[in-house]
mmCIF file of C-alpha atoms in Angstrom:
data_model
loop_
_atom_site.group_PDB
_atom_site.id
_atom_site.type_symbol
_atom_site.label_atom_id
_atom_site.label_comp_id
_atom_site.label_asym_id
_atom_site.label_seq_id
_atom_site.Cartn_x
_atom_site.Cartn_y
_atom_site.Cartn_z
ATOM 1 C CA MET A 544 -0.055 -0.013 0.047
ATOM 2 C CA SER A 545 1.644 3.212 -1.033
ATOM 3 C CA VAL A 546 0.676 6.746 -1.792
ATOM 4 C CA SER A 547 2.738 9.474 -3.563
ATOM 5 C CA VAL A 548 1.856 13.144 -4.146
ATOM 6 C CA GLN A 549 4.332 14.533 -6.502
ATOM 7 C CA GLU A 550 5.141 17.121 -9.363
ATOM 8 C CA ALA A 551 6.822 14.559 -11.524
ATOM 9 C CA ASP A 552 5.099 12.249 -14.046
ATOM 10 C CA PHE A 553 4.897 8.531 -13.518
ATOM 11 C CA ASP A 554 5.307 5.444 -15.734
ATOM 12 C CA VAL A 555 2.028 3.505 -15.872
ATOM 13 C CA GLY A 556 3.715 0.301 -16.986
ATOM 14 C CA VAL A 557 6.212 0.319 -14.050
ATOM 15 C CA GLU A 558 3.632 1.089 -11.506
ATOM 16 C CA THR A 559 1.269 -1.563 -12.941
ATOM 17 C CA ASN A 560 3.999 -4.229 -13.043
ATOM 18 C CA ALA A 561 5.124 -3.481 -9.529
ATOM 19 C CA LEU A 562 1.688 -4.395 -8.087
ATOM 20 C CA SER A 563 2.195 -8.005 -8.982
ATOM 21 C CA ALA A 564 6.016 -8.302 -9.172
ATOM 22 C CA GLY A 565 7.394 -11.263 -7.353
ATOM 23 C CA ARG A 566 4.091 -12.762 -6.153
ATOM 24 C CA LEU A 567 1.824 -15.553 -7.302
ATOM 25 C CA ASP A 568 -1.197 -14.715 -5.134
ATOM 26 C CA VAL A 569 -2.365 -11.792 -7.444
ATOM 27 C CA GLY A 570 -4.828 -12.840 -9.907
ATOM 28 C CA ALA A 571 -6.082 -9.284 -10.995
ATOM 29 C CA VAL A 572 -4.736 -5.804 -11.380
ATOM 30 C CA ALA A 573 -7.117 -3.104 -12.080
ATOM 31 C CA THR A 574 -5.740 0.468 -12.807
ATOM 32 C CA PHE A 575 -7.091 3.799 -13.481
ATOM 33 C CA VAL A 576 -5.277 6.787 -15.038
ATOM 34 C CA GLY A 577 -6.790 10.372 -15.069
ATOM 35 C CA LEU A 578 -5.678 12.739 -17.673
ATOM 36 C CA VAL A 579 -5.923 16.495 -18.369
ATOM 37 C CA ARG A 580 -8.733 17.086 -21.008
ATOM 38 C CA ALA A 581 -8.415 19.949 -23.612
ATOM 39 C CA ASP A 582 -12.212 21.013 -22.775
ATOM 40 C CA LYS A 583 -13.780 23.654 -24.721
ATOM 41 C CA LEU A 584 -14.476 26.737 -22.703
ATOM 42 C CA SER A 585 -18.288 27.640 -22.477
ATOM 43 C CA GLY A 586 -19.376 29.925 -25.208
ATOM 44 C CA GLU A 587 -15.918 30.302 -26.894
ATOM 45 C CA GLY A 588 -13.911 28.546 -29.448
ATOM 46 C CA SER A 589 -10.769 28.345 -27.220
ATOM 47 C CA GLU A 590 -9.716 25.278 -25.134
ATOM 48 C CA VAL A 591 -8.220 24.768 -21.782
ATOM 49 C CA SER A 592 -4.457 25.255 -22.502
ATOM 50 C CA ALA A 593 -3.100 24.143 -19.146
ATOM 51 C CA MET A 594 -3.981 23.789 -15.593
ATOM 52 C CA THR A 595 -2.512 24.161 -12.218
ATOM 53 C CA LEU A 596 -3.144 21.765 -9.296
ATOM 54 C CA GLU A 597 -2.936 23.025 -5.877
ATOM 55 C CA HIS A 598 -2.947 20.797 -2.755
ATOM 56 C CA TYR A 599 -2.696 20.918 1.012
ATOM 57 C CA PRO A 600 0.686 19.381 1.753
ATOM 58 C CA GLY A 601 0.512 16.940 4.613
ATOM 59 C CA MET A 602 -3.319 16.604 4.522
ATOM 60 C CA THR A 603 -3.194 15.290 0.969
ATOM 61 C CA GLU A 604 -0.983 12.393 1.807
ATOM 62 C CA LYS A 605 -3.028 11.609 4.926
ATOM 63 C CA SER A 606 -6.343 11.622 3.284
ATOM 64 C CA LEU A 607 -5.112 9.368 0.471
ATOM 65 C CA GLU A 608 -3.730 6.877 3.075
ATOM 66 C CA THR A 609 -7.121 6.957 4.928
ATOM 67 C CA ILE A 610 -8.921 6.204 1.633
ATOM 68 C CA VAL A 611 -6.512 3.349 0.883
ATOM 69 C CA ALA A 612 -6.902 2.005 4.388
ATOM 70 C CA GLU A 613 -10.674 2.120 4.033
ATOM 71 C CA ALA A 614 -10.452 0.107 0.682
ATOM 72 C CA THR A 615 -8.361 -2.732 2.341
ATOM 73 C CA THR A 616 -11.026 -3.085 5.081
ATOM 74 C CA ARG A 617 -13.699 -3.398 2.400
ATOM 75 C CA TRP A 618 -12.099 -5.711 -0.082
ATOM 76 C CA ARG A 619 -9.310 -8.391 -0.116
ATOM 77 C CA LEU A 620 -6.516 -6.466 -1.604
ATOM 78 C CA GLN A 621 -2.784 -7.603 -2.141
ATOM 79 C CA GLY A 622 -1.641 -4.072 -3.089
ATOM 80 C CA VAL A 623 -2.779 -0.485 -3.645
ATOM 81 C CA ARG A 624 -0.852 2.202 -5.337
ATOM 82 C CA VAL A 625 -2.017 5.825 -5.496
ATOM 83 C CA ILE A 626 -0.095 8.643 -7.279
ATOM 84 C CA HIS A 627 -1.482 12.100 -7.687
ATOM 85 C CA ARG A 628 0.328 15.020 -9.290
ATOM 86 C CA PHE A 629 0.294 18.633 -8.372
ATOM 87 C CA GLY A 630 1.691 21.762 -10.233
ATOM 88 C CA ARG A 631 1.237 22.868 -13.788
ATOM 89 C CA LEU A 632 -0.047 20.329 -16.148
ATOM 90 C CA MET A 633 -0.956 20.345 -19.932
ATOM 91 C CA PRO A 634 -3.745 18.722 -21.869
ATOM 92 C CA GLY A 635 -2.853 15.010 -22.243
ATOM 93 C CA ASP A 636 -0.631 14.971 -19.138
ATOM 94 C CA ARG A 637 -1.363 12.256 -16.541
ATOM 95 C CA ILE A 638 -2.841 13.633 -13.185
ATOM 96 C CA VAL A 639 -3.695 10.437 -11.162
ATOM 97 C CA PHE A 640 -2.892 6.836 -11.023
ATOM 98 C CA VAL A 641 -4.823 4.245 -8.962
ATOM 99 C CA GLY A 642 -3.714 0.573 -9.245
ATOM 100 C CA VAL A 643 -5.217 -2.187 -7.174
ATOM 101 C CA ALA A 644 -4.082 -5.756 -6.954
ATOM 102 C CA SER A 645 -6.278 -8.562 -5.735
ATOM 103 C CA ALA A 646 -6.860 -12.387 -6.195
ATOM 104 C CA HIS A 647 -9.899 -11.665 -8.337
ATOM 105 C CA ARG A 648 -11.149 -8.959 -10.554
ATOM 106 C CA GLY A 649 -14.374 -8.196 -8.683
ATOM 107 C CA ASP A 650 -12.330 -6.743 -5.741
ATOM 108 C CA ALA A 651 -9.920 -5.204 -7.885
ATOM 109 C CA PHE A 652 -12.389 -3.282 -10.034
ATOM 110 C CA ALA A 653 -14.527 -2.251 -7.077
ATOM 111 C CA ALA A 654 -11.703 -1.013 -4.921
ATOM 112 C CA CYS A 655 -10.146 0.894 -7.724
ATOM 113 C CA GLU A 656 -13.436 2.763 -8.402
ATOM 114 C CA PHE A 657 -13.977 3.265 -4.707
ATOM 115 C CA VAL A 658 -10.608 4.867 -4.273
ATOM 116 C CA MET A 659 -11.208 7.247 -7.355
ATOM 117 C CA ASP A 660 -14.724 8.204 -6.028
ATOM 118 C CA TYR A 661 -13.514 8.997 -2.538
ATOM 119 C CA LEU A 662 -10.301 10.817 -3.779
ATOM 120 C CA LYS A 663 -12.639 13.004 -5.879
ATOM 121 C CA THR A 664 -14.505 14.270 -2.913
ATOM 122 C CA ARG A 665 -12.014 13.966 0.086
ATOM 123 C CA ALA A 666 -8.530 14.565 -1.093
ATOM 124 C CA PRO A 667 -7.556 18.305 -0.853
ATOM 125 C CA PHE A 668 -6.659 19.140 -4.445
ATOM 126 C CA TRP A 669 -8.007 21.970 -6.523
ATOM 127 C CA LYS A 670 -7.788 22.540 -10.265
ATOM 128 C CA LYS A 671 -7.208 26.052 -11.708
ATOM 129 C CA GLU A 672 -7.605 26.206 -15.567
ATOM 130 C CA ASP A 673 -5.667 28.618 -17.762
ATOM 131 C CA THR A 674 -8.052 30.519 -20.112
ATOM 132 C CA PRO A 675 -7.457 33.426 -22.431
ATOM 133 C CA GLU A 676 -9.151 35.502 -19.738
ATOM 134 C CA GLY A 677 -6.758 34.270 -17.053
ATOM 135 C CA GLY A 678 -6.977 31.461 -14.469
ATOM 136 C CA ARG A 679 -10.426 30.006 -13.532
ATOM 137 C CA TRP A 680 -10.998 27.667 -10.598
ATOM 138 C CA VAL A 681 -12.899 24.494 -11.642
ATOM 139 C CA ASP A 682 -16.152 24.043 -9.666
ATOM 140 C CA ALA A 683 -16.815 20.906 -7.746
ATOM 141 C CA ARG A 684 -19.461 18.623 -9.445
ATOM 142 C CA ASP A 685 -22.495 17.236 -7.593
ATOM 143 C CA ALA A 686 -21.982 14.061 -9.744
ATOM 144 C CA ASP A 687 -18.735 13.478 -7.755
ATOM 145 C CA ASP A 688 -20.672 13.625 -4.510
ATOM 146 C CA SER A 689 -23.264 11.165 -5.686
ATOM 147 C CA ALA A 690 -20.584 8.795 -6.970
ATOM 148 C CA ALA A 691 -18.860 8.811 -3.425
ATOM 149 C CA ALA A 692 -22.243 8.532 -1.658
ATOM 150 C CA ARG A 693 -23.161 5.182 -3.451
ATOM 151 C CA TRP A 694 -20.428 3.488 -1.376
ATOM 152 C CA GLU A 695 -22.127 4.486 1.921
ATOM 153 C CA GLU A 696 -24.859 2.029 2.993
ATOM 154 C CA MET B 1206 -6.391 29.932 22.810
ATOM 155 C CA SER B 1207 -4.179 30.299 19.700
ATOM 156 C CA VAL B 1208 -4.635 28.545 16.361
ATOM 157 C CA LYS B 1209 -3.038 28.438 12.865
ATOM 158 C CA VAL B 1210 -5.573 28.944 10.097
ATOM 159 C CA LEU B 1211 -4.812 28.072 6.406
ATOM 160 C CA TYR B 1212 -6.732 29.111 3.312
ATOM 161 C CA PHE B 1213 -6.624 27.337 -0.050
ATOM 162 C CA ALA B 1214 -7.391 27.643 -3.711
ATOM 163 C CA SER B 1215 -10.024 30.320 -4.628
ATOM 164 C CA LEU B 1216 -10.640 31.207 -1.008
ATOM 165 C CA ARG B 1217 -6.945 31.970 -0.475
ATOM 166 C CA GLU B 1218 -7.060 34.308 -3.513
ATOM 167 C CA THR B 1219 -10.240 36.113 -2.381
ATOM 168 C CA LEU B 1220 -9.143 36.582 1.141
ATOM 169 C CA GLY B 1221 -5.484 37.565 0.158
ATOM 170 C CA TYR B 1222 -4.022 35.272 2.879
ATOM 171 C CA SER B 1223 -2.769 31.738 2.916
ATOM 172 C CA HIS B 1224 -2.344 31.512 6.673
ATOM 173 C CA GLU B 1225 -2.519 33.417 9.853
ATOM 174 C CA THR B 1226 -2.098 32.677 13.493
ATOM 175 C CA LEU B 1227 -5.058 33.802 15.574
ATOM 176 C CA THR B 1228 -5.688 34.330 19.236
ATOM 177 C CA LEU B 1229 -9.277 33.389 19.712
ATOM 178 C CA PRO B 1230 -11.810 35.010 22.148
ATOM 179 C CA ALA B 1231 -13.412 32.602 24.740
ATOM 180 C CA ALA B 1232 -16.591 32.569 22.852
ATOM 181 C CA VAL B 1233 -15.100 30.643 19.965
ATOM 182 C CA ALA B 1234 -15.306 27.053 20.903
ATOM 183 C CA THR B 1235 -16.196 25.113 17.648
ATOM 184 C CA LEU B 1236 -15.133 25.251 14.095
ATOM 185 C CA GLY B 1237 -18.387 26.832 13.166
ATOM 186 C CA ASP B 1238 -17.839 29.522 15.874
ATOM 187 C CA LEU B 1239 -14.398 30.219 14.292
ATOM 188 C CA ARG B 1240 -15.883 30.460 10.796
ATOM 189 C CA SER B 1241 -18.578 32.917 11.911
ATOM 190 C CA HIS B 1242 -15.947 34.873 13.843
ATOM 191 C CA LEU B 1243 -13.871 35.218 10.690
ATOM 192 C CA ALA B 1244 -16.866 36.144 8.576
ATOM 193 C CA LYS B 1245 -17.506 39.008 10.878
ATOM 194 C CA ARG B 1246 -14.483 40.819 9.652
ATOM 195 C CA GLY B 1247 -16.731 41.833 6.796
ATOM 196 C CA GLY B 1248 -15.790 42.620 3.190
ATOM 197 C CA VAL B 1249 -14.118 39.540 1.420
ATOM 198 C CA TRP B 1250 -14.343 37.633 4.749
ATOM 199 C CA GLU B 1251 -18.005 37.223 4.166
ATOM 200 C CA SER B 1252 -17.122 34.494 1.758
ATOM 201 C CA LEU B 1253 -16.742 32.282 4.929
ATOM 202 C CA GLY B 1254 -20.269 33.213 5.928
ATOM 203 C CA GLU B 1255 -23.228 31.007 6.373
ATOM 204 C CA GLY B 1256 -24.520 29.323 3.231
ATOM 205 C CA ARG B 1257 -21.198 29.665 1.335
ATOM 206 C CA ASN B 1258 -19.789 26.469 0.062
ATOM 207 C CA VAL B 1259 -16.722 26.191 2.346
ATOM 208 C CA ARG B 1260 -15.216 23.008 3.631
ATOM 209 C CA ALA B 1261 -12.915 22.726 6.626
ATOM 210 C CA ALA B 1262 -10.306 20.655 8.313
ATOM 211 C CA ILE B 1263 -8.794 20.513 11.807
ATOM 212 C CA ASN B 1264 -5.391 18.984 12.083
ATOM 213 C CA GLN B 1265 -5.625 17.892 8.376
ATOM 214 C CA GLU B 1266 -8.798 15.943 8.784
ATOM 215 C CA MET B 1267 -12.062 17.151 7.277
ATOM 216 C CA VAL B 1268 -14.598 17.766 9.968
ATOM 217 C CA GLY B 1269 -17.881 19.468 10.432
ATOM 218 C CA PRO B 1270 -18.770 22.751 12.197
ATOM 219 C CA GLU B 1271 -19.699 21.155 15.438
ATOM 220 C CA VAL B 1272 -16.190 19.909 16.133
ATOM 221 C CA ALA B 1273 -14.446 21.756 18.916
ATOM 222 C CA VAL B 1274 -11.225 23.834 18.281
ATOM 223 C CA ALA B 1275 -8.305 23.435 20.746
ATOM 224 C CA ASP B 1276 -5.272 25.474 21.482
ATOM 225 C CA ARG B 1277 -2.530 25.166 18.761
ATOM 226 C CA ASP B 1278 -4.788 23.282 16.340
ATOM 227 C CA GLU B 1279 -4.237 23.670 12.541
ATOM 228 C CA VAL B 1280 -7.442 24.779 11.051
ATOM 229 C CA ALA B 1281 -7.943 24.981 7.288
ATOM 230 C CA PHE B 1282 -10.704 26.563 5.139
ATOM 231 C CA PHE B 1283 -11.143 25.750 1.464
ATOM 232 C CA PRO B 1284 -13.699 25.214 -1.381
ATOM 233 C CA PRO B 1285 -14.986 21.706 -2.199
ATOM 234 C CA VAL B 1286 -12.194 19.736 -3.672
ATOM 235 C CA THR B 1287 -11.708 19.126 -7.411
ATOM 236 C CA GLY B 1288 -8.795 16.588 -7.729
ATOM 237 C CA GLY B 1289 -8.480 13.397 -9.640
#
């Protein structure tokens, strides 16, 4: 179980392989990679040209570790890896990696989705998009709250 | 009682502060009290007022307005998160 919050990019292949390297009890590895989209800005022809991710150092790592710990109590997992970048990112850049290793795909898929849903509403990151008019903070989406809420029963 | 208060993202820009150390009057007992106390500064500080979509953490854990604030706590106010 390991969490990294970093400016640097990551290698999806290396991270994915590491989740099952040297062990024979892993039957499934599910991964998610989040990328910066070049969204069209509302009512204009221009697109998001870059974004800056701010975070709360210390709390960020802590919140991700709490989410991973929660996932390991809900599913049988052999490994979890979470990497989230901060700083300035361009369209196409990787933002986040979540990888989950388990004996079977059901646990791996579910835990991977759970970690992302919780991360979206609980990890202290904020996106600011560059637009021709200057920086614009991205609004939180209600859909993210409902996605996280469905894991609470 | 003295606490460190941090502000993040759009809230930090609106307020023009990233952090401050505050000595609190005895009447401020909870996170909600602290938030109203700050909002009473008026002007841009009203963005911490009731009904505004602001989240908060005490000692790096997201908590609700009913939670007590203690001496030397690290309190943070920020907009809803948008990572991932």
